[in-house]
mmCIF file of C-alpha atoms in Angstrom:
data_model
loop_
_atom_site.group_PDB
_atom_site.id
_atom_site.type_symbol
_atom_site.label_atom_id
_atom_site.label_comp_id
_atom_site.label_asym_id
_atom_site.label_seq_id
_atom_site.Cartn_x
_atom_site.Cartn_y
_atom_site.Cartn_z
ATOM 1 C CA PHE P 6 0.892 21.208 3.276
ATOM 2 C CA ARG P 7 2.365 23.599 6.075
ATOM 3 C CA ASP P 8 -0.796 25.976 5.515
ATOM 4 C CA ILE P 9 -3.269 22.873 5.423
ATOM 5 C CA ILE P 10 -1.879 21.385 8.561
ATOM 6 C CA ALA P 11 -2.076 24.935 10.339
ATOM 7 C CA SER P 12 -4.881 25.575 9.106
ATOM 8 C CA ALA P 13 -6.687 22.674 10.615
ATOM 9 C CA ALA P 14 -4.732 22.841 13.498
ATOM 10 C CA ARG P 15 -6.103 26.608 14.265
ATOM 11 C CA VAL P 16 -9.696 24.961 13.774
ATOM 12 C CA GLY P 17 -9.127 22.214 16.194
ATOM 13 C CA GLY P 18 -7.746 24.061 19.030
ATOM 14 C CA LYS P 19 -11.228 25.879 19.016
ATOM 15 C CA SER P 20 -13.568 22.883 18.116
ATOM 16 C CA SER P 21 -11.657 19.928 20.364
ATOM 17 C CA GLU P 22 -10.633 18.169 16.922
ATOM 18 C CA ASN P 23 -7.655 16.376 16.108
ATOM 19 C CA VAL P 24 -5.890 16.259 13.167
ATOM 20 C CA VAL P 25 -4.850 12.748 11.392
ATOM 21 C CA VAL P 26 -3.009 12.654 8.605
ATOM 22 C CA PHE P 27 -2.532 9.582 6.169
ATOM 23 C CA CYS P 28 0.098 9.758 3.976
ATOM 24 C CA GLU P 29 2.638 7.193 1.982
ATOM 25 C CA ASP P 30 5.664 5.496 3.243
ATOM 26 C CA ARG P 31 7.999 7.663 1.265
ATOM 27 C CA LEU P 32 6.523 10.883 2.485
ATOM 28 C CA SER P 33 6.028 10.153 6.078
ATOM 29 C CA LEU P 34 9.143 11.911 7.209
ATOM 30 C CA ALA P 35 8.561 14.769 5.304
ATOM 31 C CA ALA P 36 4.780 15.106 6.418
ATOM 32 C CA GLU P 37 6.240 14.778 10.428
ATOM 33 C CA LYS P 38 8.913 18.236 9.758
ATOM 34 C CA ALA P 39 6.295 19.782 7.735
ATOM 35 C CA VAL P 40 3.890 18.889 11.201
ATOM 36 C CA CYS P 41 6.785 20.036 13.265
ATOM 37 C CA GLU P 42 6.857 23.693 11.204
ATOM 38 C CA ALA P 43 3.470 24.444 11.102
ATOM 39 C CA VAL P 44 2.190 23.908 14.741
ATOM 40 C CA GLY P 45 5.344 22.580 16.694
ATOM 41 C CA GLY P 46 5.272 19.206 18.850
ATOM 42 C CA SER P 47 1.615 19.353 19.048
ATOM 43 C CA PHE P 48 0.108 16.477 20.492
ATOM 44 C CA SER P 49 -3.204 16.770 18.130
ATOM 45 C CA VAL P 50 -1.716 16.166 15.204
ATOM 46 C CA SER P 51 -0.300 12.848 14.172
ATOM 47 C CA VAL P 52 0.953 11.448 11.314
ATOM 48 C CA TYR P 53 0.208 8.146 9.979
ATOM 49 C CA THR P 54 1.305 5.478 7.335
ATOM 50 C CA LEU P 55 -1.895 3.418 6.148
ATOM 51 C CA SER P 56 0.163 0.004 7.907
ATOM 52 C CA ARG P 57 1.078 2.231 10.952
ATOM 53 C CA PHE P 58 -2.674 3.388 12.044
ATOM 54 C CA LEU P 59 -3.926 -0.390 10.743
ATOM 55 C CA SER P 60 -0.896 -1.647 13.673
ATOM 56 C CA ALA P 61 -2.158 1.287 16.297
ATOM 57 C CA GLU P 62 -5.795 0.390 15.959
ATOM 58 C CA ARG P 63 -5.534 -3.438 15.763
ATOM 59 C CA GLY P 64 -2.050 -4.426 17.366
ATOM 60 C CA ARG P 65 1.037 -5.569 15.145
ATOM 61 C CA ALA P 66 0.578 -8.596 13.434
ATOM 62 C CA GLU P 67 4.112 -10.364 12.735
ATOM 63 C CA ASN P 68 3.278 -12.893 9.722
ATOM 64 C CA VAL P 69 3.046 -9.768 7.474
ATOM 65 C CA LEU P 70 5.900 -9.393 4.810
ATOM 66 C CA THR P 71 7.033 -5.845 4.437
ATOM 67 C CA SER P 72 7.302 -4.466 0.828
ATOM 68 C CA GLN P 73 11.273 -5.453 1.244
ATOM 69 C CA GLY P 74 10.363 -8.658 2.708
ATOM 70 C CA SER P 75 8.104 -9.541 -0.281
ATOM 71 C CA ALA P 76 10.416 -8.408 -2.705
ATOM 72 C CA MET P 77 13.683 -10.692 -1.513
ATOM 73 C CA ALA P 78 11.066 -13.551 -2.026
ATOM 74 C CA LEU P 79 10.520 -12.691 -5.607
ATOM 75 C CA ARG P 80 13.982 -13.095 -6.058
ATOM 76 C CA SER P 81 14.383 -16.059 -5.247
ATOM 77 C CA ILE P 82 10.804 -17.368 -6.519
ATOM 78 C CA ILE P 83 12.094 -15.803 -9.681
ATOM 79 C CA ASP P 84 15.683 -17.725 -9.227
ATOM 80 C CA LYS P 85 13.645 -20.948 -8.533
ATOM 81 C CA ASN P 86 11.603 -20.400 -11.741
ATOM 82 C CA ALA P 87 14.157 -19.415 -14.131
ATOM 83 C CA GLN P 88 14.193 -22.055 -16.529
ATOM 84 C CA LYS P 89 10.399 -21.588 -16.935
ATOM 85 C CA LEU P 90 10.516 -17.868 -17.535
ATOM 86 C CA ASN P 91 10.068 -16.460 -20.986
ATOM 87 C CA LEU P 92 11.055 -12.603 -20.529
ATOM 88 C CA PHE P 93 12.259 -12.665 -16.841
ATOM 89 C CA LYS P 94 14.773 -15.146 -16.556
ATOM 90 C CA LYS P 95 17.704 -12.247 -15.694
ATOM 91 C CA LEU P 96 15.692 -10.173 -13.112
ATOM 92 C CA SER P 97 17.136 -12.058 -9.924
ATOM 93 C CA ALA P 98 18.462 -8.523 -8.784
ATOM 94 C CA THR P 99 16.827 -6.778 -5.887
ATOM 95 C CA GLY P 100 16.068 -4.163 -7.358
ATOM 96 C CA ALA P 101 14.339 -6.055 -10.406
ATOM 97 C CA ALA P 102 12.455 -8.211 -8.067
ATOM 98 C CA GLN P 103 11.366 -4.785 -6.125
ATOM 99 C CA GLU P 104 10.061 -3.661 -9.416
ATOM 100 C CA VAL P 105 8.360 -7.013 -9.882
ATOM 101 C CA TYR P 106 6.398 -6.876 -6.401
ATOM 102 C CA ASP P 107 5.607 -3.456 -7.128
ATOM 103 C CA THR P 108 3.689 -4.571 -10.384
ATOM 104 C CA ILE P 109 2.025 -7.293 -8.204
ATOM 105 C CA ALA P 110 1.463 -5.346 -5.626
ATOM 106 C CA LEU P 111 -0.531 -3.314 -7.491
ATOM 107 C CA LEU P 112 -2.717 -5.722 -8.662
ATOM 108 C CA TYR P 113 -3.135 -7.309 -5.575
ATOM 109 C CA SER P 114 -4.572 -4.249 -3.923
ATOM 110 C CA SER P 115 -6.484 -3.437 -7.397
ATOM 111 C CA GLY P 116 -8.163 -7.316 -6.830
ATOM 112 C CA VAL P 117 -6.818 -8.789 -10.350
ATOM 113 C CA SER P 118 -5.820 -12.042 -9.507
ATOM 114 C CA ALA P 119 -2.931 -14.323 -10.991
ATOM 115 C CA GLU P 120 -5.758 -16.392 -12.396
ATOM 116 C CA ASP P 121 -6.916 -13.162 -14.249
ATOM 117 C CA ILE P 122 -3.747 -12.152 -15.903
ATOM 118 C CA SER P 123 -3.804 -15.996 -17.371
ATOM 119 C CA ALA P 124 -7.418 -15.376 -19.084
ATOM 120 C CA VAL P 125 -5.691 -12.266 -20.615
ATOM 121 C CA GLU P 126 -6.026 -12.452 -24.387
ATOM 122 C CA ALA P 127 -3.047 -10.673 -25.517
ATOM 123 C CA GLN P 128 -2.170 -9.026 -28.441
ATOM 124 C CA GLY P 129 0.984 -9.877 -29.868
ATOM 125 C CA GLU P 130 3.524 -12.395 -28.957
ATOM 126 C CA LEU P 131 5.633 -9.929 -26.621
ATOM 127 C CA LEU P 132 2.713 -8.896 -24.626
ATOM 128 C CA ARG P 133 1.865 -12.847 -24.155
ATOM 129 C CA ARG P 134 5.375 -13.638 -22.981
ATOM 130 C CA LYS P 135 5.227 -10.743 -20.077
ATOM 131 C CA LEU P 136 1.957 -11.749 -19.436
ATOM 132 C CA ALA P 137 2.652 -15.890 -18.887
ATOM 133 C CA ASP P 138 5.922 -15.083 -16.458
ATOM 134 C CA LEU P 139 3.725 -12.445 -14.871
ATOM 135 C CA SER P 140 1.317 -14.484 -13.984
ATOM 136 C CA LEU P 141 3.738 -17.349 -13.125
ATOM 137 C CA LEU P 142 5.452 -15.307 -10.656
ATOM 138 C CA TYR P 143 2.241 -14.143 -9.284
ATOM 139 C CA SER P 144 0.649 -17.066 -8.556
ATOM 140 C CA GLU P 145 4.151 -18.467 -6.589
ATOM 141 C CA TYR P 146 4.199 -15.734 -4.673
ATOM 142 C CA VAL P 147 0.727 -16.117 -3.369
ATOM 143 C CA ALA P 148 1.676 -20.187 -2.880
ATOM 144 C CA TYR P 149 5.201 -18.933 -0.821
ATOM 145 C CA LEU P 150 2.629 -16.758 1.102
ATOM 146 C CA ARG P 151 -0.014 -19.921 1.868
ATOM 147 C CA GLU P 152 2.955 -22.573 2.092
ATOM 148 C CA ASN P 153 5.204 -20.094 5.133
ATOM 149 C CA GLY P 154 2.167 -18.838 7.183
ATOM 150 C CA LEU P 155 2.505 -15.158 6.105
ATOM 151 C CA VAL P 156 0.237 -12.178 4.744
ATOM 152 C CA ASP P 157 1.108 -9.754 1.777
ATOM 153 C CA ARG P 158 0.847 -6.281 2.812
ATOM 154 C CA ASN P 159 -2.167 -5.071 0.671
ATOM 155 C CA GLU P 160 -3.989 -8.356 2.101
ATOM 156 C CA TYR P 161 -3.157 -7.337 5.412
ATOM 157 C CA LEU P 162 -4.400 -3.559 4.362
ATOM 158 C CA ARG P 163 -8.078 -4.633 3.490
ATOM 159 C CA GLN P 164 -8.623 -5.018 7.487
ATOM 160 C CA LEU P 165 -8.532 -1.377 7.447
ATOM 161 C CA PRO P 166 -11.615 0.410 5.479
ATOM 162 C CA ASP P 167 -13.314 -1.024 8.472
ATOM 163 C CA VAL P 168 -11.226 -0.166 11.037
ATOM 164 C CA ILE P 169 -11.345 3.746 9.842
ATOM 165 C CA SER P 170 -15.160 2.987 9.776
ATOM 166 C CA SER P 171 -15.152 2.212 13.683
ATOM 167 C CA SER P 172 -13.111 4.351 15.103
ATOM 168 C CA ALA P 173 -13.872 6.688 17.403
ATOM 169 C CA GLY P 174 -10.661 9.096 17.107
ATOM 170 C CA ILE P 175 -11.181 9.227 13.142
ATOM 171 C CA ALA P 176 -14.584 10.358 13.656
ATOM 172 C CA SER P 177 -13.394 13.269 15.911
ATOM 173 C CA SER P 178 -10.686 14.081 13.639
ATOM 174 C CA HIS P 179 -10.050 16.466 10.646
ATOM 175 C CA VAL P 180 -8.247 13.891 8.222
ATOM 176 C CA ILE P 181 -5.931 14.609 5.905
ATOM 177 C CA ILE P 182 -4.960 12.624 2.807
ATOM 178 C CA LEU P 183 -1.558 13.478 1.619
ATOM 179 C CA GLY P 184 0.231 12.116 -1.592
ATOM 180 C CA PHE P 185 -0.905 8.517 -3.145
ATOM 181 C CA GLN P 186 0.629 8.778 -6.412
ATOM 182 C CA ALA P 187 -1.066 5.198 -6.951
ATOM 183 C CA PHE P 188 -4.438 5.562 -6.111
ATOM 184 C CA THR P 189 -5.501 1.955 -5.847
ATOM 185 C CA SER P 190 -8.583 0.283 -4.629
ATOM 186 C CA SER P 191 -7.506 0.052 -0.992
ATOM 187 C CA VAL P 192 -6.448 3.411 -1.003
ATOM 188 C CA ARG P 193 -9.580 4.312 -2.668
ATOM 189 C CA GLU P 194 -11.553 2.370 -0.040
ATOM 190 C CA CYS P 195 -9.887 4.105 2.982
ATOM 191 C CA VAL P 196 -10.742 7.308 1.742
ATOM 192 C CA ARG P 197 -14.470 6.611 0.915
ATOM 193 C CA ALA P 198 -14.158 5.361 5.301
ATOM 194 C CA CYS P 199 -12.445 8.595 5.885
ATOM 195 C CA ILE P 200 -14.884 10.808 3.775
ATOM 196 C CA ASN P 201 -17.635 8.845 5.558
ATOM 197 C CA THR P 202 -16.426 8.894 9.198
ATOM 198 C CA ALA P 203 -14.495 12.077 9.848
ATOM 199 C CA ALA P 204 -15.491 15.573 11.080
ATOM 200 C CA HIS P 205 -13.909 16.807 8.363
ATOM 201 C CA VAL P 206 -11.283 15.412 5.379
ATOM 202 C CA SER P 207 -8.645 17.756 3.377
ATOM 203 C CA GLY P 208 -6.772 15.877 0.420
ATOM 204 C CA LEU P 209 -3.227 16.887 -1.232
ATOM 205 C CA PHE P 210 -2.525 14.569 -4.025
ATOM 206 C CA ILE P 211 1.292 14.998 -5.025
#
């Protein structure tokens, strides 16, 4: 990664291109450290998570839940609906609620709704009960967002491909895509927008 950054920065120095790194939250500190090691405190290289870039371009939205906030909401939803759940009755711990949210977030960002899950004809009683629980929690989570005027982080990020496509900063930059183990529909559309807009694009998927 440092070699890619250093190479991109050298090219940028000759062509007036900036370098924009898009990475997952878990890699942002490591990416910033790698940038410093590769090119020092260069103002021509910027590291963003997808949500941070969207906030920088559009302004911070106060009603967007973080993944931690969503997990806390789901913990409350699990407790509230414990009597209706088949298998998830004991998932009131924060860690378990985070795992449930991670599953919902993956479905949400891939365009799969709670209704889609309910419509699945599961093979086997255990899977049927798991999907019923997941559908219930998913639909209750969506209702919670609506009732409280909140926006899920994945819904917020759906704006990002259009923002990337219209960004003059991206159009004049070498974009590096770093990480993204879960290559969801949202991430795919952001990468596509970068490929169609940026001067150059590199990817390092780890």
